[in-house]
Amino acid sequence: MTKENKNLTCGVVMPISSIDGCNESHWADVLEIISEAIDDAGFEANLVSNADDVGIIHKRIIQNLYENPIVVCDVSGKNPNVMFELGMRLAFDKPTIIIKDEITSYSFDTSAIEHLEYPRDLRFSKINEFKDRLSQKIRATYEKSISDPGYTTFLKHFGEFTVAKIDKKEISGQEYILEELKNIRATMRRLEFRGQNESIHHDVSARIRRNKGDLNVCFSGKAEEVISDAFKIASAHPDVVNVAVEELTPGHKHLIVNLTSGSEANTEELEKTLMSLGRTRRRATLKSSVIG
């Protein structure tokens, strides 16, 4: 790896919250292992959801999935968000390395792609071997992608396809400032909700609270697939500024939806849909400040 490549980013897609019997601490350890292997390969590791500036989280993820020179994706536990982000990266047909623990089974659609395996119990000797293999794979994959004009990660093995691209456009300074102010406002709303959530004791039933045009939906005990579906539905709504999932305790997650000002009348159907994915409550109940 040349010195010029030292500052290139290697994106990381992986679970970060509890899933398949593995808690947040486990995934933090896995991230450290992956990051060490990436550093040994001469790249800088960065979760695709991370960014130096504030912004809409799903827009940031898609931008990083498209722009990162190479991405390592851990499909252990088959987290729905991870699988969705992997699908997007493969649609861009850019260098991608898939890893998983030895407990997780292969998925049919991606089984044709080589997977590097590591022990779920993170045994020291086996993990050292895994890090060496991952580091070598990162270097070899990236170098192949820049030296071979016909390189393909996935799509072109099945025929000729038009690879998805993200269009870029120039905007004025005023437009940029307005966009950043909107993003800062959305971030402040998320922080405000987080403080409110920490001060309120929740029972295990789904409930919803509306405050300053935002929706806070509890999905306690709900499957990851249900939460993922709700995330996608909310993200696609034109009056939604930002969507985030917060885990208060293991198995107790909330979907935080930030809306544009004055959009309450346009988002009633969205509200009903999110409630139905949680547990349906009577419409009149929504008028109270806290619903339990």
mmCIF file of C-alpha atoms in Angstrom:
data_model
loop_
_atom_site.group_PDB
_atom_site.id
_atom_site.type_symbol
_atom_site.label_atom_id
_atom_site.label_comp_id
_atom_site.label_asym_id
_atom_site.label_seq_id
_atom_site.Cartn_x
_atom_site.Cartn_y
_atom_site.Cartn_z
ATOM 1 C CA MET A 1 0.000 0.000 0.000
ATOM 2 C CA THR A 2 1.459 3.347 -1.044
ATOM 3 C CA LYS A 3 1.626 6.442 1.141
ATOM 4 C CA GLU A 4 -0.958 8.105 -1.101
ATOM 5 C CA ASN A 5 -3.493 5.446 -0.118
ATOM 6 C CA LYS A 6 -2.916 5.853 3.617
ATOM 7 C CA ASN A 7 -5.651 8.486 3.966
ATOM 8 C CA LEU A 8 -8.266 6.561 1.969
ATOM 9 C CA THR A 9 -11.366 5.605 3.934
ATOM 10 C CA CYS A 10 -12.577 2.048 4.290
ATOM 11 C CA GLY A 11 -16.270 2.148 5.167
ATOM 12 C CA VAL A 12 -17.673 -0.270 7.749
ATOM 13 C CA VAL A 13 -21.227 -1.607 7.713
ATOM 14 C CA MET A 14 -22.161 -3.726 10.726
ATOM 15 C CA PRO A 15 -24.636 -4.147 13.602
ATOM 16 C CA ILE A 16 -24.161 -1.757 16.514
ATOM 17 C CA SER A 17 -27.101 -2.684 18.757
ATOM 18 C CA SER A 18 -28.166 -5.968 20.352
ATOM 19 C CA ILE A 19 -29.180 -8.699 17.906
ATOM 20 C CA ASP A 20 -29.031 -12.512 17.711
ATOM 21 C CA GLY A 21 -27.866 -12.848 21.335
ATOM 22 C CA CYS A 22 -24.976 -10.385 20.919
ATOM 23 C CA ASN A 23 -25.084 -7.113 22.877
ATOM 24 C CA GLU A 24 -23.677 -3.685 22.069
ATOM 25 C CA SER A 25 -20.404 -4.460 23.860
ATOM 26 C CA HIS A 26 -19.827 -7.434 21.560
ATOM 27 C CA TRP A 27 -20.264 -5.302 18.454
ATOM 28 C CA ALA A 28 -17.961 -2.631 19.878
ATOM 29 C CA ASP A 29 -15.276 -5.316 20.210
ATOM 30 C CA VAL A 30 -15.933 -6.500 16.639
ATOM 31 C CA LEU A 31 -15.646 -2.922 15.356
ATOM 32 C CA GLU A 32 -12.277 -2.555 17.084
ATOM 33 C CA ILE A 33 -11.057 -5.796 15.462
ATOM 34 C CA ILE A 34 -12.227 -4.689 12.007
ATOM 35 C CA SER A 35 -10.690 -1.232 12.491
ATOM 36 C CA GLU A 36 -7.302 -2.735 13.414
ATOM 37 C CA ALA A 37 -7.341 -4.892 10.269
ATOM 38 C CA ILE A 38 -8.282 -1.872 8.140
ATOM 39 C CA ASP A 39 -5.487 0.189 9.683
ATOM 40 C CA ASP A 40 -2.986 -2.626 8.987
ATOM 41 C CA ALA A 41 -4.135 -2.550 5.356
ATOM 42 C CA GLY A 42 -3.261 1.145 5.141
ATOM 43 C CA PHE A 43 -6.765 2.620 5.271
ATOM 44 C CA GLU A 44 -8.771 4.586 7.825
ATOM 45 C CA ALA A 45 -11.853 2.828 9.200
ATOM 46 C CA ASN A 46 -15.137 4.704 9.422
ATOM 47 C CA LEU A 47 -18.700 3.547 10.040
ATOM 48 C CA VAL A 48 -20.756 4.642 7.041
ATOM 49 C CA SER A 49 -23.210 6.298 9.441
ATOM 50 C CA ASN A 50 -20.476 8.593 10.777
ATOM 51 C CA ALA A 51 -19.722 12.068 9.459
ATOM 52 C CA ASP A 52 -17.922 15.218 10.621
ATOM 53 C CA ASP A 53 -20.996 17.384 10.024
ATOM 54 C CA VAL A 54 -24.581 17.170 11.170
ATOM 55 C CA GLY A 55 -27.047 15.889 8.623
ATOM 56 C CA ILE A 56 -29.838 13.513 7.784
ATOM 57 C CA ILE A 57 -28.578 10.091 8.768
ATOM 58 C CA HIS A 58 -29.929 8.023 5.853
ATOM 59 C CA LYS A 59 -28.636 10.570 3.309
ATOM 60 C CA ARG A 60 -25.215 10.416 4.956
ATOM 61 C CA ILE A 61 -25.180 6.609 4.877
ATOM 62 C CA ILE A 62 -26.057 6.465 1.182
ATOM 63 C CA GLN A 63 -23.415 9.081 0.347
ATOM 64 C CA ASN A 64 -20.734 7.123 2.223
ATOM 65 C CA LEU A 65 -21.834 3.837 0.669
ATOM 66 C CA TYR A 66 -21.349 5.423 -2.734
ATOM 67 C CA GLU A 67 -18.122 7.366 -2.121
ATOM 68 C CA ASN A 68 -15.982 5.087 0.084
ATOM 69 C CA PRO A 69 -13.230 3.450 -2.020
ATOM 70 C CA ILE A 70 -13.824 0.109 -0.299
ATOM 71 C CA VAL A 71 -16.336 -1.165 2.267
ATOM 72 C CA VAL A 72 -16.239 -4.014 4.787
ATOM 73 C CA CYS A 73 -19.709 -5.344 5.621
ATOM 74 C CA ASP A 74 -20.368 -7.626 8.608
ATOM 75 C CA VAL A 75 -23.605 -9.540 7.993
ATOM 76 C CA SER A 76 -23.453 -11.444 11.304
ATOM 77 C CA GLY A 77 -26.940 -11.774 12.769
ATOM 78 C CA LYS A 78 -28.455 -10.653 9.442
ATOM 79 C CA ASN A 79 -29.404 -7.223 10.745
ATOM 80 C CA PRO A 80 -32.027 -5.809 8.292
ATOM 81 C CA ASN A 81 -30.360 -2.401 8.062
ATOM 82 C CA VAL A 82 -26.979 -3.995 7.375
ATOM 83 C CA MET A 83 -28.419 -6.220 4.639
ATOM 84 C CA PHE A 84 -30.173 -3.227 3.054
ATOM 85 C CA GLU A 85 -26.962 -1.162 3.077
ATOM 86 C CA LEU A 86 -25.015 -4.109 1.634
ATOM 87 C CA GLY A 87 -27.564 -4.322 -1.182
ATOM 88 C CA MET A 88 -27.075 -0.643 -1.979
ATOM 89 C CA ARG A 89 -23.291 -0.994 -2.042
ATOM 90 C CA LEU A 90 -23.543 -3.988 -4.375
ATOM 91 C CA ALA A 91 -25.893 -1.987 -6.615
ATOM 92 C CA PHE A 92 -23.123 0.594 -6.961
ATOM 93 C CA ASP A 93 -20.833 -2.348 -7.921
ATOM 94 C CA LYS A 94 -17.928 -0.970 -5.927
ATOM 95 C CA PRO A 95 -15.263 -2.912 -3.954
ATOM 96 C CA THR A 96 -16.951 -4.704 -1.070
ATOM 97 C CA ILE A 97 -15.732 -7.337 1.395
ATOM 98 C CA ILE A 98 -18.313 -9.388 3.286
ATOM 99 C CA ILE A 99 -17.510 -10.920 6.671
ATOM 100 C CA LYS A 100 -19.595 -12.879 9.190
ATOM 101 C CA ASP A 101 -19.228 -14.964 12.309
ATOM 102 C CA GLU A 102 -19.293 -18.744 11.974
ATOM 103 C CA ILE A 103 -22.753 -18.982 13.608
ATOM 104 C CA THR A 104 -24.587 -16.887 11.000
ATOM 105 C CA SER A 105 -25.778 -18.809 7.949
ATOM 106 C CA TYR A 106 -25.216 -17.654 4.385
ATOM 107 C CA SER A 107 -27.929 -15.619 2.664
ATOM 108 C CA PHE A 108 -29.041 -17.026 -0.693
ATOM 109 C CA ASP A 109 -28.653 -13.798 -2.676
ATOM 110 C CA THR A 110 -25.077 -13.099 -1.535
ATOM 111 C CA SER A 111 -23.805 -16.645 -1.004
ATOM 112 C CA ALA A 112 -21.961 -16.468 -4.328
ATOM 113 C CA ILE A 113 -19.675 -13.768 -2.897
ATOM 114 C CA GLU A 114 -16.747 -14.898 -0.759
ATOM 115 C CA HIS A 115 -17.318 -14.355 2.983
ATOM 116 C CA LEU A 116 -14.471 -14.149 5.495
ATOM 117 C CA GLU A 117 -15.468 -15.832 8.755
ATOM 118 C CA TYR A 118 -14.462 -15.111 12.338
ATOM 119 C CA PRO A 119 -15.382 -16.867 15.633
ATOM 120 C CA ARG A 120 -18.343 -15.311 17.418
ATOM 121 C CA ASP A 121 -16.637 -15.839 20.784
ATOM 122 C CA LEU A 122 -13.741 -13.696 19.469
ATOM 123 C CA ARG A 123 -11.038 -16.182 20.523
ATOM 124 C CA PHE A 124 -7.696 -14.392 20.510
ATOM 125 C CA SER A 125 -5.672 -16.765 18.317
ATOM 126 C CA LYS A 126 -8.439 -17.146 15.719
ATOM 127 C CA ILE A 127 -9.117 -13.421 15.690
ATOM 128 C CA ASN A 128 -5.458 -12.666 14.959
ATOM 129 C CA GLU A 129 -5.649 -15.011 11.964
ATOM 130 C CA PHE A 130 -8.868 -13.349 10.839
ATOM 131 C CA LYS A 131 -7.367 -9.856 11.072
ATOM 132 C CA ASP A 132 -4.432 -10.906 8.906
ATOM 133 C CA ARG A 133 -6.751 -12.408 6.277
ATOM 134 C CA LEU A 134 -9.054 -9.371 6.311
ATOM 135 C CA SER A 135 -6.136 -6.960 5.990
ATOM 136 C CA GLN A 136 -4.711 -8.868 3.026
ATOM 137 C CA LYS A 137 -8.169 -9.069 1.419
ATOM 138 C CA ILE A 138 -8.690 -5.306 1.727
ATOM 139 C CA ARG A 139 -5.357 -4.518 0.061
ATOM 140 C CA ALA A 140 -5.808 -7.095 -2.707
ATOM 141 C CA THR A 141 -9.410 -6.093 -3.447
ATOM 142 C CA TYR A 142 -8.676 -2.377 -3.635
ATOM 143 C CA GLU A 143 -5.586 -2.836 -5.807
ATOM 144 C CA LYS A 144 -7.541 -5.146 -8.135
ATOM 145 C CA SER A 145 -10.358 -2.590 -8.433
ATOM 146 C CA ILE A 146 -8.021 0.207 -9.569
ATOM 147 C CA SER A 147 -5.787 -1.884 -11.835
ATOM 148 C CA ASP A 148 -8.437 -3.955 -13.651
ATOM 149 C CA PRO A 149 -10.871 -1.952 -15.859
ATOM 150 C CA GLY A 150 -13.212 -4.943 -15.937
ATOM 151 C CA TYR A 151 -13.320 -5.374 -12.167
ATOM 152 C CA THR A 152 -16.745 -6.097 -10.687
ATOM 153 C CA THR A 153 -17.885 -6.947 -7.202
ATOM 154 C CA PHE A 154 -21.210 -8.569 -8.002
ATOM 155 C CA LEU A 155 -23.497 -7.284 -10.762
ATOM 156 C CA LYS A 156 -21.466 -7.931 -13.888
ATOM 157 C CA HIS A 157 -21.131 -11.626 -13.104
ATOM 158 C CA PHE A 158 -24.774 -11.902 -14.137
ATOM 159 C CA GLY A 159 -24.720 -9.817 -17.314
ATOM 160 C CA GLU A 160 -24.559 -6.198 -18.404
ATOM 161 C CA PHE A 161 -26.241 -3.733 -16.053
ATOM 162 C CA THR A 162 -26.320 0.027 -15.691
ATOM 163 C CA VAL A 163 -24.685 0.701 -12.346
ATOM 164 C CA ALA A 164 -26.533 3.099 -10.031
ATOM 165 C CA LYS A 165 -24.930 6.519 -9.585
ATOM 166 C CA ILE A 166 -25.586 9.463 -7.297
ATOM 167 C CA ASP A 167 -25.912 12.785 -9.103
ATOM 168 C CA LYS A 168 -24.126 15.798 -7.669
ATOM 169 C CA LYS A 169 -25.108 19.420 -8.147
ATOM 170 C CA GLU A 170 -23.704 22.787 -7.202
ATOM 171 C CA ILE A 171 -25.747 24.936 -4.844
ATOM 172 C CA SER A 172 -25.469 28.549 -3.774
ATOM 173 C CA GLY A 173 -24.006 29.583 -0.444
ATOM 174 C CA GLN A 174 -27.468 30.612 0.751
ATOM 175 C CA GLU A 175 -28.952 27.207 -0.105
ATOM 176 C CA TYR A 176 -26.110 25.462 1.710
ATOM 177 C CA ILE A 177 -26.587 27.578 4.840
ATOM 178 C CA LEU A 178 -30.346 26.930 4.863
ATOM 179 C CA GLU A 179 -29.758 23.175 4.476
ATOM 180 C CA GLU A 180 -27.256 23.167 7.335
ATOM 181 C CA LEU A 181 -29.621 25.147 9.577
ATOM 182 C CA LYS A 182 -32.340 22.583 8.866
ATOM 183 C CA ASN A 183 -29.951 19.758 9.752
ATOM 184 C CA ILE A 184 -28.909 21.492 12.972
ATOM 185 C CA ARG A 185 -32.569 21.936 13.914
ATOM 186 C CA ALA A 186 -33.194 18.223 13.313
ATOM 187 C CA THR A 187 -30.200 17.316 15.482
ATOM 188 C CA MET A 188 -31.425 19.558 18.307
ATOM 189 C CA ARG A 189 -34.823 17.878 18.128
ATOM 190 C CA ARG A 190 -33.215 14.454 18.462
ATOM 191 C CA LEU A 191 -31.229 15.616 21.500
ATOM 192 C CA GLU A 192 -34.372 17.100 23.025
ATOM 193 C CA PHE A 193 -36.266 13.845 22.566
ATOM 194 C CA ARG A 194 -33.384 11.844 24.002
ATOM 195 C CA GLY A 195 -33.499 13.938 27.174
ATOM 196 C CA GLN A 196 -37.254 13.472 27.414
ATOM 197 C CA ASN A 197 -36.994 9.718 26.920
ATOM 198 C CA GLU A 198 -34.449 9.387 29.716
ATOM 199 C CA SER A 199 -36.749 11.199 32.154
ATOM 200 C CA ILE A 200 -39.887 9.181 31.453
ATOM 201 C CA HIS A 201 -40.506 5.627 32.674
ATOM 202 C CA HIS A 202 -41.990 3.488 29.908
ATOM 203 C CA ASP A 203 -43.986 0.259 30.208
ATOM 204 C CA VAL A 204 -43.551 -2.516 27.641
ATOM 205 C CA SER A 205 -46.569 -1.613 25.529
ATOM 206 C CA ALA A 206 -46.130 0.450 22.359
ATOM 207 C CA ARG A 207 -47.008 4.118 22.753
ATOM 208 C CA ILE A 208 -46.602 7.291 20.787
ATOM 209 C CA ARG A 209 -46.019 10.906 21.798
ATOM 210 C CA ARG A 210 -46.236 13.968 19.542
ATOM 211 C CA ASN A 211 -44.167 17.053 20.433
ATOM 212 C CA LYS A 212 -43.335 20.066 18.236
ATOM 213 C CA GLY A 213 -44.375 18.221 15.099
ATOM 214 C CA ASP A 214 -42.268 15.100 15.856
ATOM 215 C CA LEU A 215 -43.276 11.467 16.349
ATOM 216 C CA ASN A 216 -41.706 9.202 18.944
ATOM 217 C CA VAL A 217 -42.901 5.612 18.490
ATOM 218 C CA CYS A 218 -42.040 2.860 20.952
ATOM 219 C CA PHE A 219 -41.289 -0.579 19.437
ATOM 220 C CA SER A 220 -40.492 -2.384 22.662
ATOM 221 C CA GLY A 221 -40.246 -6.124 22.039
ATOM 222 C CA LYS A 222 -40.824 -5.770 18.289
ATOM 223 C CA ALA A 223 -38.754 -7.738 15.763
ATOM 224 C CA GLU A 224 -35.903 -5.995 13.931
ATOM 225 C CA GLU A 225 -37.733 -6.554 10.646
ATOM 226 C CA VAL A 226 -40.735 -4.568 11.904
ATOM 227 C CA ILE A 227 -38.540 -1.687 13.067
ATOM 228 C CA SER A 228 -36.675 -1.725 9.749
ATOM 229 C CA ASP A 229 -39.960 -1.570 7.818
ATOM 230 C CA ALA A 230 -41.127 1.371 9.925
ATOM 231 C CA PHE A 231 -37.800 3.148 9.343
ATOM 232 C CA LYS A 232 -38.084 2.762 5.566
ATOM 233 C CA ILE A 233 -41.720 3.901 5.489
ATOM 234 C CA ALA A 234 -40.964 7.007 7.549
ATOM 235 C CA SER A 235 -37.825 7.822 5.532
ATOM 236 C CA ALA A 236 -39.785 7.777 2.268
ATOM 237 C CA HIS A 237 -42.393 10.325 3.428
ATOM 238 C CA PRO A 238 -41.899 13.781 1.813
ATOM 239 C CA ASP A 239 -42.639 15.655 5.058
ATOM 240 C CA VAL A 240 -40.074 13.721 7.115
ATOM 241 C CA VAL A 241 -36.825 15.581 7.814
ATOM 242 C CA ASN A 242 -34.994 12.855 9.703
ATOM 243 C CA VAL A 243 -35.500 9.341 11.089
ATOM 244 C CA ALA A 244 -33.457 7.628 13.795
ATOM 245 C CA VAL A 245 -33.726 4.509 15.961
ATOM 246 C CA GLU A 246 -32.783 4.804 19.636
ATOM 247 C CA GLU A 247 -32.374 1.833 21.976
ATOM 248 C CA LEU A 248 -33.209 2.760 25.573
ATOM 249 C CA THR A 249 -32.601 -0.715 26.981
ATOM 250 C CA PRO A 250 -31.964 -4.095 25.286
ATOM 251 C CA GLY A 251 -35.062 -4.906 23.227
ATOM 252 C CA HIS A 252 -36.637 -1.493 23.924
ATOM 253 C CA LYS A 253 -36.272 0.715 20.842
ATOM 254 C CA HIS A 254 -37.938 3.957 19.765
ATOM 255 C CA LEU A 255 -38.358 5.337 16.261
ATOM 256 C CA ILE A 256 -37.746 9.100 16.290
ATOM 257 C CA VAL A 257 -39.333 10.891 13.324
ATOM 258 C CA ASN A 258 -38.705 14.606 12.735
ATOM 259 C CA LEU A 259 -41.276 16.405 10.556
ATOM 260 C CA THR A 260 -41.265 19.644 8.622
ATOM 261 C CA SER A 261 -42.996 22.529 10.354
ATOM 262 C CA GLY A 262 -46.778 22.597 9.938
ATOM 263 C CA SER A 263 -46.977 19.143 8.358
ATOM 264 C CA GLU A 264 -49.242 17.520 10.986
ATOM 265 C CA ALA A 265 -52.240 17.377 8.626
ATOM 266 C CA ASN A 266 -50.153 15.692 5.924
ATOM 267 C CA THR A 267 -48.696 13.046 8.199
ATOM 268 C CA GLU A 268 -51.787 11.537 9.816
ATOM 269 C CA GLU A 269 -51.610 8.450 7.594
ATOM 270 C CA LEU A 270 -47.935 8.026 8.401
ATOM 271 C CA GLU A 271 -48.766 8.265 12.094
ATOM 272 C CA LYS A 272 -51.457 5.592 11.771
ATOM 273 C CA THR A 273 -49.109 3.312 9.854
ATOM 274 C CA LEU A 274 -46.360 3.586 12.446
ATOM 275 C CA MET A 275 -48.856 2.964 15.230
ATOM 276 C CA SER A 276 -50.123 -0.169 13.489
ATOM 277 C CA LEU A 277 -46.580 -1.497 13.242
ATOM 278 C CA GLY A 278 -46.243 -0.925 16.977
ATOM 279 C CA ARG A 279 -49.551 -1.525 18.722
ATOM 280 C CA THR A 280 -52.704 0.298 17.610
ATOM 281 C CA ARG A 281 -54.088 2.778 20.140
ATOM 282 C CA ARG A 282 -57.308 4.753 19.918
ATOM 283 C CA ARG A 283 -56.990 8.055 18.071
ATOM 284 C CA ALA A 284 -58.320 10.030 21.033
ATOM 285 C CA THR A 285 -55.471 8.776 23.182
ATOM 286 C CA LEU A 286 -52.982 10.735 21.051
ATOM 287 C CA LYS A 287 -54.260 14.004 22.491
ATOM 288 C CA SER A 288 -52.627 13.397 25.882
ATOM 289 C CA SER A 289 -49.094 14.648 26.454
ATOM 290 C CA VAL A 290 -47.752 11.233 27.419
ATOM 291 C CA ILE A 291 -49.430 8.034 26.326
ATOM 292 C CA GLY A 292 -48.930 4.796 28.211
#
